[in-house]
């Protein structure tokens, strides 16, 4: 690792550092190396104000920590992604509060194709889990561009998103609220290892020497939100980290989607509120996402075969009529198809058994 990168690692670790402050400092001092090598008084004079960041002892401490972190990074094959690097997530780089440095374990290209964040409650229900499995499988199957799934490696929906991605050979990124020297929750160590082995990545803004705080997991939500093109909330109670992430994503002008549920279901309440407040659009399947994002589907999607290849001419005629008219009663179909009432009734019963039509009040038939 070069000394230049070590200085960047130290610069990114300065307390309160953000892109605005970094830009101001670097525009005046010249480089990260210059910031650490410049004497206290000279640095204060150049900046035109005094600050605890300029204290020589403090800067020396941060620089020494960066040197030790560099040893950890080198020993474990970790990538240090600085915010000006080409391989830093370009979507995240557009966010004002993005971390200056990300540490990544894995070989995933964070700027390839579409990036979808999938988040939700830790108390996932079969309803939410099934939706996540279907959504990711269909994204892998139907989207023309490759997709990467981002989540937070937490229990519930997060873990379901990562697991479904692995099953479908979709690269997945786990954003951690701690350094790469550990995995939390510990139960997800094997899942984390599978993510890295399968072309995904574990990323974090935290160093191995940083203590784990509860607030870290809230802060990491902005990285999940910032890295994606759009965010899907599968399930959430009225309050929770998924709603925080959804609101951050909305603030970043990302499209947000939410899976609706029954008003009596505790872990659909948050999603329903996101939809009702227009923070999120309702999502049922991949077509909702693709249409809203204007994403292309694979060419085979445009060449759909007949939906009813094994139907008789009479059945196809009924399907065409109901497609054009929406619904019809028995007598209307009898006249339109030029059939007897008995023959038409028999035909409709057969089609109902095949799951092609449904009967509604008033004797109306509609396509299933």
mmCIF file of N, CA and C in Angstrom, residues 167-240:
data_model
loop_
_atom_site.group_PDB
_atom_site.id
_atom_site.type_symbol
_atom_site.label_atom_id
_atom_site.label_comp_id
_atom_site.label_asym_id
_atom_site.label_seq_id
_atom_site.Cartn_x
_atom_site.Cartn_y
_atom_site.Cartn_z
ATOM 1 N N UNK A 167 -28.597 -17.585 -4.192
ATOM 2 C CA UNK A 167 -29.288 -18.694 -4.865
ATOM 3 C C UNK A 167 -29.449 -18.422 -6.356
ATOM 4 N N UNK A 168 -29.634 -17.159 -6.714
ATOM 5 C CA UNK A 168 -29.876 -16.779 -8.110
ATOM 6 C C UNK A 168 -28.608 -16.298 -8.814
ATOM 7 N N UNK A 169 -27.441 -16.435 -8.168
ATOM 8 C CA UNK A 169 -26.163 -16.000 -8.734
ATOM 9 C C UNK A 169 -26.151 -14.506 -9.032
ATOM 10 N N UNK A 170 -26.797 -13.739 -8.167
ATOM 11 C CA UNK A 170 -26.810 -12.275 -8.265
ATOM 12 C C UNK A 170 -25.803 -11.721 -7.257
ATOM 13 N N UNK A 171 -24.845 -10.896 -7.683
ATOM 14 C CA UNK A 171 -23.909 -10.308 -6.721
ATOM 15 C C UNK A 171 -24.661 -9.519 -5.648
ATOM 16 N N UNK A 172 -24.251 -9.672 -4.420
ATOM 17 C CA UNK A 172 -24.929 -8.968 -3.329
ATOM 18 C C UNK A 172 -23.909 -8.316 -2.417
ATOM 19 N N UNK A 173 -24.269 -7.151 -1.890
ATOM 20 C CA UNK A 173 -23.370 -6.354 -1.055
ATOM 21 C C UNK A 173 -23.985 -6.187 0.322
ATOM 22 N N UNK A 174 -23.229 -6.561 1.342
ATOM 23 C CA UNK A 174 -23.654 -6.376 2.720
ATOM 24 C C UNK A 174 -22.964 -5.165 3.318
ATOM 25 N N UNK A 175 -23.740 -4.183 3.728
ATOM 26 C CA UNK A 175 -23.187 -2.963 4.320
ATOM 27 C C UNK A 175 -23.178 -3.126 5.835
ATOM 28 N N UNK A 176 -22.011 -3.036 6.431
ATOM 29 C CA UNK A 176 -21.838 -3.322 7.846
ATOM 30 C C UNK A 176 -21.790 -2.050 8.688
ATOM 31 N N UNK A 177 -22.156 -2.204 9.953
ATOM 32 C CA UNK A 177 -22.100 -1.092 10.896
ATOM 33 C C UNK A 177 -20.893 -1.190 11.807
ATOM 34 N N UNK A 178 -19.843 -1.854 11.328
ATOM 35 C CA UNK A 178 -18.629 -2.061 12.108
ATOM 36 C C UNK A 178 -17.497 -2.390 11.149
ATOM 37 N N UNK A 179 -16.287 -2.509 11.671
ATOM 38 C CA UNK A 179 -15.144 -2.826 10.834
ATOM 39 C C UNK A 179 -15.190 -4.239 10.299
ATOM 40 N N UNK A 180 -14.328 -4.503 9.340
ATOM 41 C CA UNK A 180 -14.304 -5.811 8.688
ATOM 42 C C UNK A 180 -13.540 -6.853 9.485
ATOM 43 N N UNK A 181 -13.180 -6.523 10.700
ATOM 44 C CA UNK A 181 -12.514 -7.489 11.577
ATOM 45 C C UNK A 181 -13.503 -8.401 12.291
ATOM 46 N N UNK A 182 -14.806 -8.147 12.125
ATOM 47 C CA UNK A 182 -15.818 -8.964 12.783
ATOM 48 C C UNK A 182 -17.084 -8.984 11.941
ATOM 49 N N UNK A 183 -18.025 -9.829 12.337
ATOM 50 C CA UNK A 183 -19.330 -9.879 11.670
ATOM 51 C C UNK A 183 -20.405 -9.851 12.745
ATOM 52 N N UNK A 184 -21.368 -8.958 12.562
ATOM 53 C CA UNK A 184 -22.511 -8.892 13.465
ATOM 54 C C UNK A 184 -23.777 -8.853 12.626
ATOM 55 N N UNK A 185 -24.742 -9.719 12.948
ATOM 56 C CA UNK A 185 -24.722 -10.730 14.015
ATOM 57 C C UNK A 185 -23.790 -11.895 13.686
ATOM 58 N N UNK A 186 -23.251 -12.508 14.723
ATOM 59 C CA UNK A 186 -22.287 -13.588 14.539
ATOM 60 C C UNK A 186 -22.877 -14.761 13.778
ATOM 61 N N UNK A 187 -24.203 -14.938 13.877
ATOM 62 C CA UNK A 187 -24.865 -16.046 13.174
ATOM 63 C C UNK A 187 -24.747 -15.929 11.662
ATOM 64 N N UNK A 188 -24.385 -14.745 11.186
ATOM 65 C CA UNK A 188 -24.315 -14.521 9.740
ATOM 66 C C UNK A 188 -22.890 -14.587 9.196
ATOM 67 N N UNK A 189 -21.990 -15.159 9.968
ATOM 68 C CA UNK A 189 -20.610 -15.270 9.484
ATOM 69 C C UNK A 189 -20.518 -16.128 8.229
ATOM 70 N N UNK A 190 -21.219 -17.257 8.231
ATOM 71 C CA UNK A 190 -21.171 -18.126 7.046
ATOM 72 C C UNK A 190 -21.842 -17.453 5.854
ATOM 73 N N UNK A 191 -22.907 -16.714 6.097
ATOM 74 C CA UNK A 191 -23.570 -15.965 5.028
ATOM 75 C C UNK A 191 -22.629 -14.910 4.472
ATOM 76 N N UNK A 192 -21.919 -14.209 5.349
ATOM 77 C CA UNK A 192 -20.960 -13.193 4.916
ATOM 78 C C UNK A 192 -19.859 -13.820 4.068
ATOM 79 N N UNK A 193 -19.368 -14.983 4.499
ATOM 80 C CA UNK A 193 -18.323 -15.668 3.738
ATOM 81 C C UNK A 193 -18.836 -16.081 2.365
ATOM 82 N N UNK A 194 -20.073 -16.566 2.296
ATOM 83 C CA UNK A 194 -20.663 -16.955 1.008
ATOM 84 C C UNK A 194 -20.798 -15.751 0.083
ATOM 85 N N UNK A 195 -21.137 -14.603 0.645
ATOM 86 C CA UNK A 195 -21.273 -13.383 -0.157
ATOM 87 C C UNK A 195 -19.950 -13.045 -0.831
ATOM 88 N N UNK A 196 -18.878 -13.083 -0.074
ATOM 89 C CA UNK A 196 -17.558 -12.749 -0.623
ATOM 90 C C UNK A 196 -17.118 -13.788 -1.642
ATOM 91 N N UNK A 197 -17.312 -15.067 -1.334
ATOM 92 C CA UNK A 197 -16.891 -16.143 -2.240
ATOM 93 C C UNK A 197 -17.675 -16.136 -3.542
ATOM 94 N N UNK A 198 -18.891 -15.599 -3.528
ATOM 95 C CA UNK A 198 -19.778 -15.676 -4.694
ATOM 96 C C UNK A 198 -19.779 -14.401 -5.538
ATOM 97 N N UNK A 199 -18.744 -13.598 -5.410
ATOM 98 C CA UNK A 199 -18.639 -12.402 -6.245
ATOM 99 C C UNK A 199 -19.311 -11.177 -5.680
ATOM 100 N N UNK A 200 -19.741 -11.227 -4.418
ATOM 101 C CA UNK A 200 -20.321 -10.055 -3.770
ATOM 102 C C UNK A 200 -19.268 -9.313 -2.959
ATOM 103 N N UNK A 201 -19.731 -8.526 -1.994
ATOM 104 C CA UNK A 201 -18.783 -7.744 -1.215
ATOM 105 C C UNK A 201 -19.382 -7.356 0.128
ATOM 106 N N UNK A 202 -18.534 -7.260 1.128
ATOM 107 C CA UNK A 202 -18.874 -6.657 2.414
ATOM 108 C C UNK A 202 -18.206 -5.293 2.439
ATOM 109 N N UNK A 203 -18.968 -4.248 2.746
ATOM 110 C CA UNK A 203 -18.397 -2.902 2.771
ATOM 111 C C UNK A 203 -18.713 -2.214 4.090
ATOM 112 N N UNK A 204 -17.819 -1.313 4.478
ATOM 113 C CA UNK A 204 -18.008 -0.565 5.713
ATOM 114 C C UNK A 204 -17.182 0.709 5.660
ATOM 115 N N UNK A 205 -17.681 1.729 6.310
ATOM 116 C CA UNK A 205 -16.894 2.955 6.460
ATOM 117 C C UNK A 205 -16.020 2.887 7.712
ATOM 118 N N UNK A 206 -16.203 1.861 8.525
ATOM 119 C CA UNK A 206 -15.520 1.779 9.816
ATOM 120 C C UNK A 206 -14.218 0.990 9.710
ATOM 121 N N UNK A 207 -13.238 1.406 10.508
ATOM 122 C CA UNK A 207 -11.950 0.725 10.569
ATOM 123 C C UNK A 207 -12.019 -0.415 11.581
ATOM 124 N N UNK A 208 -11.037 -1.263 11.547
ATOM 125 C CA UNK A 208 -11.012 -2.390 12.474
ATOM 126 C C UNK A 208 -10.833 -1.931 13.916
ATOM 127 N N UNK A 209 -10.284 -0.739 14.106
ATOM 128 C CA UNK A 209 -10.059 -0.219 15.462
ATOM 129 C C UNK A 209 -11.257 0.551 16.010
ATOM 130 N N UNK A 210 -12.270 0.772 15.194
ATOM 131 C CA UNK A 210 -13.427 1.555 15.635
ATOM 132 C C UNK A 210 -14.350 0.707 16.505
ATOM 133 N N UNK A 211 -14.770 1.276 17.630
ATOM 134 C CA UNK A 211 -15.698 0.577 18.521
ATOM 135 C C UNK A 211 -17.068 0.454 17.861
ATOM 136 N N UNK A 212 -17.776 -0.605 18.218
ATOM 137 C CA UNK A 212 -19.125 -0.811 17.688
ATOM 138 C C UNK A 212 -20.128 -0.074 18.566
ATOM 139 N N UNK A 213 -20.884 0.833 17.957
ATOM 140 C CA UNK A 213 -21.935 1.567 18.661
ATOM 141 C C UNK A 213 -23.265 1.335 17.959
ATOM 142 N N UNK A 214 -24.327 1.451 18.722
ATOM 143 C CA UNK A 214 -25.668 1.290 18.158
ATOM 144 C C UNK A 214 -25.905 2.281 17.020
ATOM 145 N N UNK A 215 -25.376 3.499 17.188
ATOM 146 C CA UNK A 215 -25.572 4.524 16.166
ATOM 147 C C UNK A 215 -24.925 4.192 14.836
ATOM 148 N N UNK A 216 -23.923 3.296 14.863
ATOM 149 C CA UNK A 216 -23.262 2.910 13.613
ATOM 150 C C UNK A 216 -24.256 2.291 12.633
ATOM 151 N N UNK A 217 -25.197 1.516 13.175
ATOM 152 C CA UNK A 217 -26.121 0.781 12.315
ATOM 153 C C UNK A 217 -27.169 1.708 11.706
ATOM 154 N N UNK A 218 -27.434 2.810 12.387
ATOM 155 C CA UNK A 218 -28.309 3.829 11.802
ATOM 156 C C UNK A 218 -27.545 4.594 10.724
ATOM 157 N N UNK A 219 -26.276 4.910 11.017
ATOM 158 C CA UNK A 219 -25.456 5.657 10.057
ATOM 159 C C UNK A 219 -25.230 4.861 8.776
ATOM 160 N N UNK A 220 -25.079 3.556 8.900
ATOM 161 C CA UNK A 220 -24.811 2.747 7.701
ATOM 162 C C UNK A 220 -26.008 2.714 6.758
ATOM 163 N N UNK A 221 -27.206 3.070 7.274
ATOM 164 C CA UNK A 221 -28.391 3.072 6.409
ATOM 165 C C UNK A 221 -28.234 4.041 5.247
ATOM 166 N N UNK A 222 -27.501 5.136 5.478
ATOM 167 C CA UNK A 222 -27.325 6.114 4.398
ATOM 168 C C UNK A 222 -26.462 5.537 3.278
ATOM 169 N N UNK A 223 -25.573 4.590 3.620
ATOM 170 C CA UNK A 223 -24.750 3.954 2.591
ATOM 171 C C UNK A 223 -25.603 3.003 1.764
ATOM 172 N N UNK A 224 -26.456 2.235 2.433
ATOM 173 C CA UNK A 224 -27.391 1.349 1.717
ATOM 174 C C UNK A 224 -28.243 2.179 0.757
ATOM 175 N N UNK A 225 -28.768 3.290 1.251
ATOM 176 C CA UNK A 225 -29.637 4.141 0.436
ATOM 177 C C UNK A 225 -28.870 4.823 -0.688
ATOM 178 N N UNK A 226 -27.644 5.223 -0.405
ATOM 179 C CA UNK A 226 -26.867 5.967 -1.393
ATOM 180 C C UNK A 226 -26.282 5.121 -2.498
ATOM 181 N N UNK A 227 -26.033 3.844 -2.223
ATOM 182 C CA UNK A 227 -25.394 2.987 -3.216
ATOM 183 C C UNK A 227 -26.342 2.527 -4.313
ATOM 184 N N UNK A 228 -27.654 2.652 -4.091
ATOM 185 C CA UNK A 228 -28.617 2.009 -4.991
ATOM 186 C C UNK A 228 -29.242 2.977 -5.994
ATOM 187 N N UNK A 229 -29.806 2.382 -7.047
ATOM 188 C CA UNK A 229 -30.656 3.129 -7.980
ATOM 189 C C UNK A 229 -32.057 3.274 -7.406
ATOM 190 N N UNK A 230 -32.509 2.231 -6.729
ATOM 191 C CA UNK A 230 -33.827 2.259 -6.101
ATOM 192 C C UNK A 230 -33.807 1.354 -4.885
ATOM 193 N N UNK A 231 -34.763 1.573 -3.996
ATOM 194 C CA UNK A 231 -34.821 0.816 -2.748
ATOM 195 C C UNK A 231 -36.196 0.194 -2.576
ATOM 196 N N UNK A 232 -36.218 -1.066 -2.171
ATOM 197 C CA UNK A 232 -37.462 -1.803 -1.954
ATOM 198 C C UNK A 232 -37.580 -2.145 -0.473
ATOM 199 N N UNK A 233 -38.685 -1.742 0.143
ATOM 200 C CA UNK A 233 -38.970 -2.123 1.528
ATOM 201 C C UNK A 233 -39.962 -3.277 1.480
ATOM 202 N N UNK A 234 -39.528 -4.444 1.944
ATOM 203 C CA UNK A 234 -40.371 -5.630 1.837
ATOM 204 C C UNK A 234 -41.392 -5.698 2.967
ATOM 205 N N UNK A 235 -40.971 -5.457 4.181
ATOM 206 C CA UNK A 235 -41.870 -5.439 5.330
ATOM 207 C C UNK A 235 -41.285 -4.505 6.377
ATOM 208 N N UNK A 236 -42.159 -3.818 7.105
ATOM 209 C CA UNK A 236 -41.697 -2.956 8.187
ATOM 210 C C UNK A 236 -42.855 -2.619 9.108
ATOM 211 N N UNK A 237 -42.562 -2.586 10.401
ATOM 212 C CA UNK A 237 -43.538 -2.091 11.358
ATOM 213 C C UNK A 237 -43.604 -0.574 11.244
ATOM 214 N N UNK A 238 -44.384 0.046 12.112
ATOM 215 C CA UNK A 238 -44.565 1.502 12.036
ATOM 216 C C UNK A 238 -43.239 2.243 12.207
ATOM 217 N N UNK A 239 -42.354 1.688 13.037
ATOM 218 C CA UNK A 239 -41.041 2.285 13.247
ATOM 219 C C UNK A 239 -39.983 1.233 12.971
ATOM 220 N N UNK A 240 -38.816 1.670 12.516
ATOM 221 C CA UNK A 240 -37.741 0.720 12.267
ATOM 222 C C UNK A 240 -36.697 1.269 11.332
#
